[in-house]
Coordinates of C-alpha atoms in Angstrom, one line a residue:
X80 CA 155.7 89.6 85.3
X81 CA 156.2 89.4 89.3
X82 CA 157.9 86.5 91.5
X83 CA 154.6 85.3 92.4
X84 CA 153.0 85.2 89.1
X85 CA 155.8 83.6 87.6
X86 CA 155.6 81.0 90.3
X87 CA 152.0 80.2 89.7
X88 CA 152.6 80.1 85.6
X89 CA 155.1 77.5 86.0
X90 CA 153.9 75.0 89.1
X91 CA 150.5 75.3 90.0
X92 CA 148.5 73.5 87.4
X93 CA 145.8 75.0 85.2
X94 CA 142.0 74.6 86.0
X95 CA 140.3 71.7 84.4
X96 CA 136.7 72.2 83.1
X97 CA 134.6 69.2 84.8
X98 CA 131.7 67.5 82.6
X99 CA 129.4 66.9 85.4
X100 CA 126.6 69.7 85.2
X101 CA 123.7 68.8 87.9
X102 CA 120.8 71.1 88.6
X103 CA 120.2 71.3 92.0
X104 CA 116.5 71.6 93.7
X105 CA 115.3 71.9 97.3
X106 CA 112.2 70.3 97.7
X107 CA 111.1 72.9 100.2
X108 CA 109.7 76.6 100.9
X109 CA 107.2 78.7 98.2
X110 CA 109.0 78.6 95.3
X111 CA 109.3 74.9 95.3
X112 CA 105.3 74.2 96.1
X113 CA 104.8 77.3 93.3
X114 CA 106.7 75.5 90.5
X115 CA 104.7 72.4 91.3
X116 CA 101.5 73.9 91.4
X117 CA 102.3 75.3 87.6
X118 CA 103.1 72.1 86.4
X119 CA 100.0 71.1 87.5
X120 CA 98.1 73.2 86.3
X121 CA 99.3 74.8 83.5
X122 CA 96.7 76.9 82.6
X123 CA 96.2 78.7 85.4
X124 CA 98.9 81.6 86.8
X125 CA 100.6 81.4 89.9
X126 CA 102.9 83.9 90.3
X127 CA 102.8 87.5 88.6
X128 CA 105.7 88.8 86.6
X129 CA 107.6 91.3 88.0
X130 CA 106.9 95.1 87.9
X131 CA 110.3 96.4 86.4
X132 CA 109.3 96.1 82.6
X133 CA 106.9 99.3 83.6
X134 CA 110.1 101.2 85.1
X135 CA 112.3 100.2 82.3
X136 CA 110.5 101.6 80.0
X137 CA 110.5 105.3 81.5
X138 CA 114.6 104.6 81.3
X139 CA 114.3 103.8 77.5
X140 CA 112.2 107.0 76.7
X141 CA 114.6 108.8 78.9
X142 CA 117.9 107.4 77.2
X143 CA 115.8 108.2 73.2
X144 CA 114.4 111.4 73.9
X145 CA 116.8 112.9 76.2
X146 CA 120.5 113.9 76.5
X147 CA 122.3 111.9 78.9
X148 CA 123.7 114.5 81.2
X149 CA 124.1 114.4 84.5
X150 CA 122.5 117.3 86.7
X151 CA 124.4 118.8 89.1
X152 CA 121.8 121.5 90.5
X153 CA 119.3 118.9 92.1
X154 CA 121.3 115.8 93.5
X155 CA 117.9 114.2 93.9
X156 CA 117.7 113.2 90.2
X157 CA 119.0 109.9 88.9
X158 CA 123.2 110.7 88.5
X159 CA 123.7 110.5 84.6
X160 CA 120.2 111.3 83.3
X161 CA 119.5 114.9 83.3
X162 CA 115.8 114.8 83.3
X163 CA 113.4 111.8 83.5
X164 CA 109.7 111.5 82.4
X165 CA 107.4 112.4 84.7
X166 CA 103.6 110.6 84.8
X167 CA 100.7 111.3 86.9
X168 CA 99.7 108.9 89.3
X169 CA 97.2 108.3 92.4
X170 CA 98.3 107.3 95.9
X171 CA 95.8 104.9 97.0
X172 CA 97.9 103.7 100.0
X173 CA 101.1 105.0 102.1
X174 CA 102.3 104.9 105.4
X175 CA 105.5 107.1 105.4
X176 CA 107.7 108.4 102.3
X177 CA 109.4 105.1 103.0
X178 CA 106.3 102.9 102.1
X179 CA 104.1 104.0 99.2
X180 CA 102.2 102.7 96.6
X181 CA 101.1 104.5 93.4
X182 CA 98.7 104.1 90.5
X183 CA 100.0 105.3 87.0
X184 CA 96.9 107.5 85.7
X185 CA 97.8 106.2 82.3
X186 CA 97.3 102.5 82.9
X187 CA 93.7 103.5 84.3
X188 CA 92.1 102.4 80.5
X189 CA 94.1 98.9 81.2
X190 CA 93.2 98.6 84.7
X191 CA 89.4 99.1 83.8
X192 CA 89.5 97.1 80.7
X193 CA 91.2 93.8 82.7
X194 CA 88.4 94.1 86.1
X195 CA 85.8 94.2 83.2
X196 CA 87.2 91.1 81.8
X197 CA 87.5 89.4 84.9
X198 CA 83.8 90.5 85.9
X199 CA 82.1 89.0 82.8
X200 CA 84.5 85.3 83.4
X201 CA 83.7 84.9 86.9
X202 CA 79.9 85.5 86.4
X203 CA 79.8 82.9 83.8
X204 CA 81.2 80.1 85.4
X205 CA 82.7 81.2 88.7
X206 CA 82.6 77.7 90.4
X207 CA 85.6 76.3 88.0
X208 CA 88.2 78.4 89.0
X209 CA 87.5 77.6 92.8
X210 CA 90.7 76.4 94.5
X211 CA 91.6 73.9 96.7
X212 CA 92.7 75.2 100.5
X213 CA 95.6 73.9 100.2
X214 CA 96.8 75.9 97.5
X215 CA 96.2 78.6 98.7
X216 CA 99.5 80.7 100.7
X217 CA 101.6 83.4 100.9
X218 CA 102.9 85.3 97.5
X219 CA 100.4 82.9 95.2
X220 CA 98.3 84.7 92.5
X221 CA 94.9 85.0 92.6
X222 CA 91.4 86.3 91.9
X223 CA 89.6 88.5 94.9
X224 CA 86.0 89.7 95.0
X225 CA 85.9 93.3 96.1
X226 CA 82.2 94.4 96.8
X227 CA 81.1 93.7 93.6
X228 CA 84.3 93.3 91.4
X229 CA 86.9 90.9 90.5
X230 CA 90.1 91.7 91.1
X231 CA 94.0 90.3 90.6
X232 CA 95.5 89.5 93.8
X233 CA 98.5 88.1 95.7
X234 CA 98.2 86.5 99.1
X235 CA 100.3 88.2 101.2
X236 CA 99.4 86.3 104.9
X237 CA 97.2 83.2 106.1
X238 CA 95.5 84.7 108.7
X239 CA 93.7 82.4 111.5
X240 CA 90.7 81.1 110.2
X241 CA 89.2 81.4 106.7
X242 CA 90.3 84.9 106.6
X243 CA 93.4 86.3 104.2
X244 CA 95.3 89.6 103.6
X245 CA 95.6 90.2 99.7
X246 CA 97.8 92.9 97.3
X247 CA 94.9 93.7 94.8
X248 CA 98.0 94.2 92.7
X249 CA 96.2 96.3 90.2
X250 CA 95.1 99.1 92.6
X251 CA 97.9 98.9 95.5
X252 CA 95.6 98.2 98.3
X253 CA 95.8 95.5 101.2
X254 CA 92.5 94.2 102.6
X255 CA 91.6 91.1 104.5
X256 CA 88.9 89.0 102.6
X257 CA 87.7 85.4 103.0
X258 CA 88.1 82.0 101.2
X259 CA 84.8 82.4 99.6
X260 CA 86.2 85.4 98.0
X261 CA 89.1 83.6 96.1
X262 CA 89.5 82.1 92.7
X263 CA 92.1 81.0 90.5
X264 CA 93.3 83.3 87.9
X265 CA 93.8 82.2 84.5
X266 CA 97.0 82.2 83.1
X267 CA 96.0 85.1 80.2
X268 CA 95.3 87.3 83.3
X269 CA 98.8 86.4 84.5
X270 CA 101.0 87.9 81.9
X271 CA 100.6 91.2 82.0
X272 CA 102.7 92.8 85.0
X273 CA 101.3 94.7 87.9
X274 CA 99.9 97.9 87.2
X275 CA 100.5 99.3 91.0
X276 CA 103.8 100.0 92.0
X277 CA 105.2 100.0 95.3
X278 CA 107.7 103.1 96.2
X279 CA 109.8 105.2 98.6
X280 CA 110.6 108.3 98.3
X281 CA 114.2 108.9 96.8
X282 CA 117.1 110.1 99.7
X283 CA 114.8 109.8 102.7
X284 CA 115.8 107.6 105.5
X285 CA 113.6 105.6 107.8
X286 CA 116.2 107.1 110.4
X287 CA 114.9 110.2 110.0
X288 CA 111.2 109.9 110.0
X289 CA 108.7 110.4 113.1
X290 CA 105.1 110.9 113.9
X291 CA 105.1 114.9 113.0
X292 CA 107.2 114.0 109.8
X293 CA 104.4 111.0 109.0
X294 CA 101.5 113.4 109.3
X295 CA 102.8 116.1 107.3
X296 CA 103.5 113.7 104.5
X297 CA 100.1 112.6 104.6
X298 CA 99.1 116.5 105.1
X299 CA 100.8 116.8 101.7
X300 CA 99.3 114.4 99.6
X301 CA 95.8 115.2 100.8
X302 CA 96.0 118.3 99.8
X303 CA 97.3 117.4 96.2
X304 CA 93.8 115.1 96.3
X305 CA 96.1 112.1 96.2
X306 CA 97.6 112.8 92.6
X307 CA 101.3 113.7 92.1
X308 CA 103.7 113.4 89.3
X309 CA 106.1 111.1 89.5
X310 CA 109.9 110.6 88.8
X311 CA 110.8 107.0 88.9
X312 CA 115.3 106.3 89.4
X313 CA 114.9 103.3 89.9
X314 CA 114.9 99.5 88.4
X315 CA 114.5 97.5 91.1
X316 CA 111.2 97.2 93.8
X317 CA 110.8 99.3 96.1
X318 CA 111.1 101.8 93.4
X319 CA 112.9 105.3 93.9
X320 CA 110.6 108.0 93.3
X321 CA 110.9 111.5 93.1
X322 CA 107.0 113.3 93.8
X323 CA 106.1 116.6 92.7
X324 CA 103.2 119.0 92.5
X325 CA 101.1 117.9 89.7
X326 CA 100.4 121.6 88.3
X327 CA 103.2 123.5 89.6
X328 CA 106.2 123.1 87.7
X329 CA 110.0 121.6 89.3
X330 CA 107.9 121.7 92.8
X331 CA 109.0 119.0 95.0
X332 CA 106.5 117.6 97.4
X333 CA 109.4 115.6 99.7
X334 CA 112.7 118.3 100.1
X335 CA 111.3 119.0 103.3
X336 CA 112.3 115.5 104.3
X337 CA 116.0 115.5 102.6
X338 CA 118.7 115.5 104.9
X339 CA 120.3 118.9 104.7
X340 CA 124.0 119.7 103.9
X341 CA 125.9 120.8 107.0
X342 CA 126.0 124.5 107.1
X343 CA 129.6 126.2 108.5
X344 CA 127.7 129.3 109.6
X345 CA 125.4 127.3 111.7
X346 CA 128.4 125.3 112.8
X347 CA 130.1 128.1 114.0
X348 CA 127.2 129.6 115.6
X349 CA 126.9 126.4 117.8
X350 CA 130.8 127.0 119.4
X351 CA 130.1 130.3 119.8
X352 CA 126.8 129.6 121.8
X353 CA 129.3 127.0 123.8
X354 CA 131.7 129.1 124.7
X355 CA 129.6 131.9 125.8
X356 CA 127.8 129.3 128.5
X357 CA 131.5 128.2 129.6
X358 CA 132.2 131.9 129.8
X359 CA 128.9 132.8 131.8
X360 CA 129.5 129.5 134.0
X361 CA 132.9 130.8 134.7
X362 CA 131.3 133.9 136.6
X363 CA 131.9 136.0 133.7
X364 CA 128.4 138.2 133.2
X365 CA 130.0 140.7 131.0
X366 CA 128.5 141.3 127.6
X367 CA 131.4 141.6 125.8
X368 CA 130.0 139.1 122.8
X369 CA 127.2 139.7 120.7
X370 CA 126.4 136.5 119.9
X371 CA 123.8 135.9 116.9
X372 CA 121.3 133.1 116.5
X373 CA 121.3 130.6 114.2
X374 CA 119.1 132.3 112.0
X375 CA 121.3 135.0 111.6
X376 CA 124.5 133.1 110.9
X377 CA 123.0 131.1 108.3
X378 CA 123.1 132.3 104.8
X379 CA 119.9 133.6 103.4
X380 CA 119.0 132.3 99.7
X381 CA 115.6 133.4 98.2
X382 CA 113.9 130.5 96.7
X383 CA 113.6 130.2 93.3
X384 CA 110.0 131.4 91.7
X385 CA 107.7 128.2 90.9
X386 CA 105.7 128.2 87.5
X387 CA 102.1 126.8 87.1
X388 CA 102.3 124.1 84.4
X389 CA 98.4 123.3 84.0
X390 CA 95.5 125.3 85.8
X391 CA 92.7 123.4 88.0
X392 CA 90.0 122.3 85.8
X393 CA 87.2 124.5 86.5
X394 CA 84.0 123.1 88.5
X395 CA 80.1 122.8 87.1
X396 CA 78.5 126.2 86.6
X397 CA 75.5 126.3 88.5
X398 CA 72.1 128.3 87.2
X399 CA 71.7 131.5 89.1
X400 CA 68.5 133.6 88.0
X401 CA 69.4 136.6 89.1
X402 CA 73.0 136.9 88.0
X403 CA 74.1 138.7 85.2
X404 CA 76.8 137.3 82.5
X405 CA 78.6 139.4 80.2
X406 CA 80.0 137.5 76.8
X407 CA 83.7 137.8 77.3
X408 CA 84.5 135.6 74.0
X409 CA 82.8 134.5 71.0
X410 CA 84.7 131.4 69.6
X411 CA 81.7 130.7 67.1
X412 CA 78.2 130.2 66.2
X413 CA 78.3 127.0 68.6
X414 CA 80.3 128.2 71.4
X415 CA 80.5 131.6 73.4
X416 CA 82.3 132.6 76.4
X417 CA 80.4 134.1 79.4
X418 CA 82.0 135.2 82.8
X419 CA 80.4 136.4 85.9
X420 CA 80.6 140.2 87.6
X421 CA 82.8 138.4 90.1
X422 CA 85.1 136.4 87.9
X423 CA 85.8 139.5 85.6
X424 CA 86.7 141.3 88.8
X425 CA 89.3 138.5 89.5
X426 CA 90.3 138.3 86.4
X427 CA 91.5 141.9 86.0
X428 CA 93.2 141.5 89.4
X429 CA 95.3 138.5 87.9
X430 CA 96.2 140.5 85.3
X431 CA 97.1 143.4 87.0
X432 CA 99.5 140.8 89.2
X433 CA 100.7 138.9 86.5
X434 CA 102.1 142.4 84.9
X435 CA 103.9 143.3 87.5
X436 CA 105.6 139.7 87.9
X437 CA 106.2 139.2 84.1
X438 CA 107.8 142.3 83.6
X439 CA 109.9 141.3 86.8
X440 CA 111.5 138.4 85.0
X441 CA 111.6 140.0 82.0
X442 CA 114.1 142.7 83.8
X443 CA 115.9 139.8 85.3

């Protein structure tokens, strides 16, 4: 024991535990008017629970079904967890990687199942749950007619007027809708969390983004029809995510926005470029440097080969008199494959490919 703790032992006296305990409340802000409103009216909800029960639960089938190993060949995976689930989801609505919400595909059947159950409440008796203006502001649950739907909803902004911006928290999507449009939600309704969950894209800084980097995100997800798999590391809102191709295998749609690692080649290349404009500033013109391009002083890696993990479902066959079709398959009495002059013709080019390639990796 030290002069100083000794010191402290023998004159400073110990801590005393008081018996006053007081729960302090400010009368004041959202929360306050919130907590009022549910005491008021306790059986309607106003305020939705939050969204991190849905992101927890991809940790607990992660920590039961998976070794907990960190992996060191993609830093862009959650440190400690060597692979976490991957679900398919819709992007309904995103600005930038650094403001995205998604739709997990397998809580469509929920998402369906509560409008329907909203739908057949509010057409019975849809004057009841009519609310009062003044209960109406920002972050309060709600119910909002869209078209010809009912929806749950959060108020994100009074706007001037009757008019009011609303999370349909179900669907991620913002859109401006009037009072008429608003009910109260009934507290059932209230305890099931949000099935939309807002995002940004794991390691990508709002540093770093522009207007070409904006468009080719958007380029990106149009092109994958708005549905990705997705890699959530993340407990808290915004979520982390990780977005990948949703049939190509380990394809990630967002390392073209990672910052990269500095590169010593391409360092070097950039003093030698210096120094040969000091040197040609200097009067010098003589060629006695060859100096290469960045290209060429960085070190070339071939990309790793990317696997299809689930094929395009194929589109409506469409009746063409005057075709042929040869049976290429007979399953049964019930069910016989057909294919087309054209598709056996790709078909056998696949093939011929798909040779070559496999016995490629086989060699490797």
């Amino acid at each position: 024991m030290d002069w100083g703790t000794s010191f402290v032992h023998k004159y400073v006296p110990p801590d005393e535990l008081s018996d006053c305990r007081m729960l302090v409340m400010v009368e004041s802000g959202t929360e306050y008017e919130i907590r009022k409103l549910i005491d008021e009216f306790p059986d309607v909800c106003w305020k939705f629970p939050c969204s991190t029960t849905i992101a927890q639960y991809h940790f607990d089938v992660a920590a039961k079904n998976k070794p907990i190993i960190a992996d060191k060949s993609n830093p862009h995976v959650s440190e400690g967890i060597g692979d976490l689930p991957k679900f398919y989801a819709t992007l309904p609505f995103f600005v930038s990687p650094f403001e995205i919400n998604i739709q997990p595909k397998y809580l469509d059947k929920a998402r369906l199942n509560m409008s329907e159950q909203l739908q057949r409440m509010y057409e019975e008796d849809s004057q009841r749950w009519k609310p009062d203006p003044k209960n109406i502001f920002d972050t309060v649950a709600c119910a909002c007619r869209s078209g010809d739907a009912w929806h749950r909803a959060r108020i994100f902004e009074c706007k001037r007027g009757n008019s009011f911006l609303v999370d349909l928290i179900d669907y991620g999507v913002r859109k401006i809708t009037d009072f008429e449009n608003l009910r109260m939600l009934p507290k059932k309704f209230g305890r099931i969390p949000p099935l939309a969950l807002k995002c940004r894209v794991r390691d990508v800084y709002v540093n770093d983004l522009n207007t070409e980097k904006v468009n080719l995100f958007s380029k990106i997800i149009e092109e994958c029809g708005n549905l990705v798999r997705v890699e959530i590391t993340s407990v808290q809102e915004p979520y982390l995510v990780n977005l990948f191709h949703p049939t190509i295998s380990n394809y990630n749609l967002c390392e073209v926005f990672y910052r990269r690692a500095p590169d010593s080649g391409h360092e070097a290349a950039k003093w030698r470029k210096l120094k040969e404009h000091e040197r040609r500033e200097n009067g010098d013109t003589s060629d006695q440097e060859d100096m290469l391009s960045d290209e060429e002083d960085e070190e070339f890696f071939d990309p790793l080969p990317r696997f299809v993990i689930q094929l395009d479902r194929i589109g409506k066959a469409t009746r063409v008199p005057d075709k042929m079709l040869q049976v290429a398959h007979v399953e049964n009495a019930r069910l016989i494959y057909v294919k087309s002059n054209w598709q056996i013709k790709q078909t056998t080019e696949i093939e011929e490919i798909l040779q070559d390639k496999v016995s490629f990796f086989f060699l490797i």
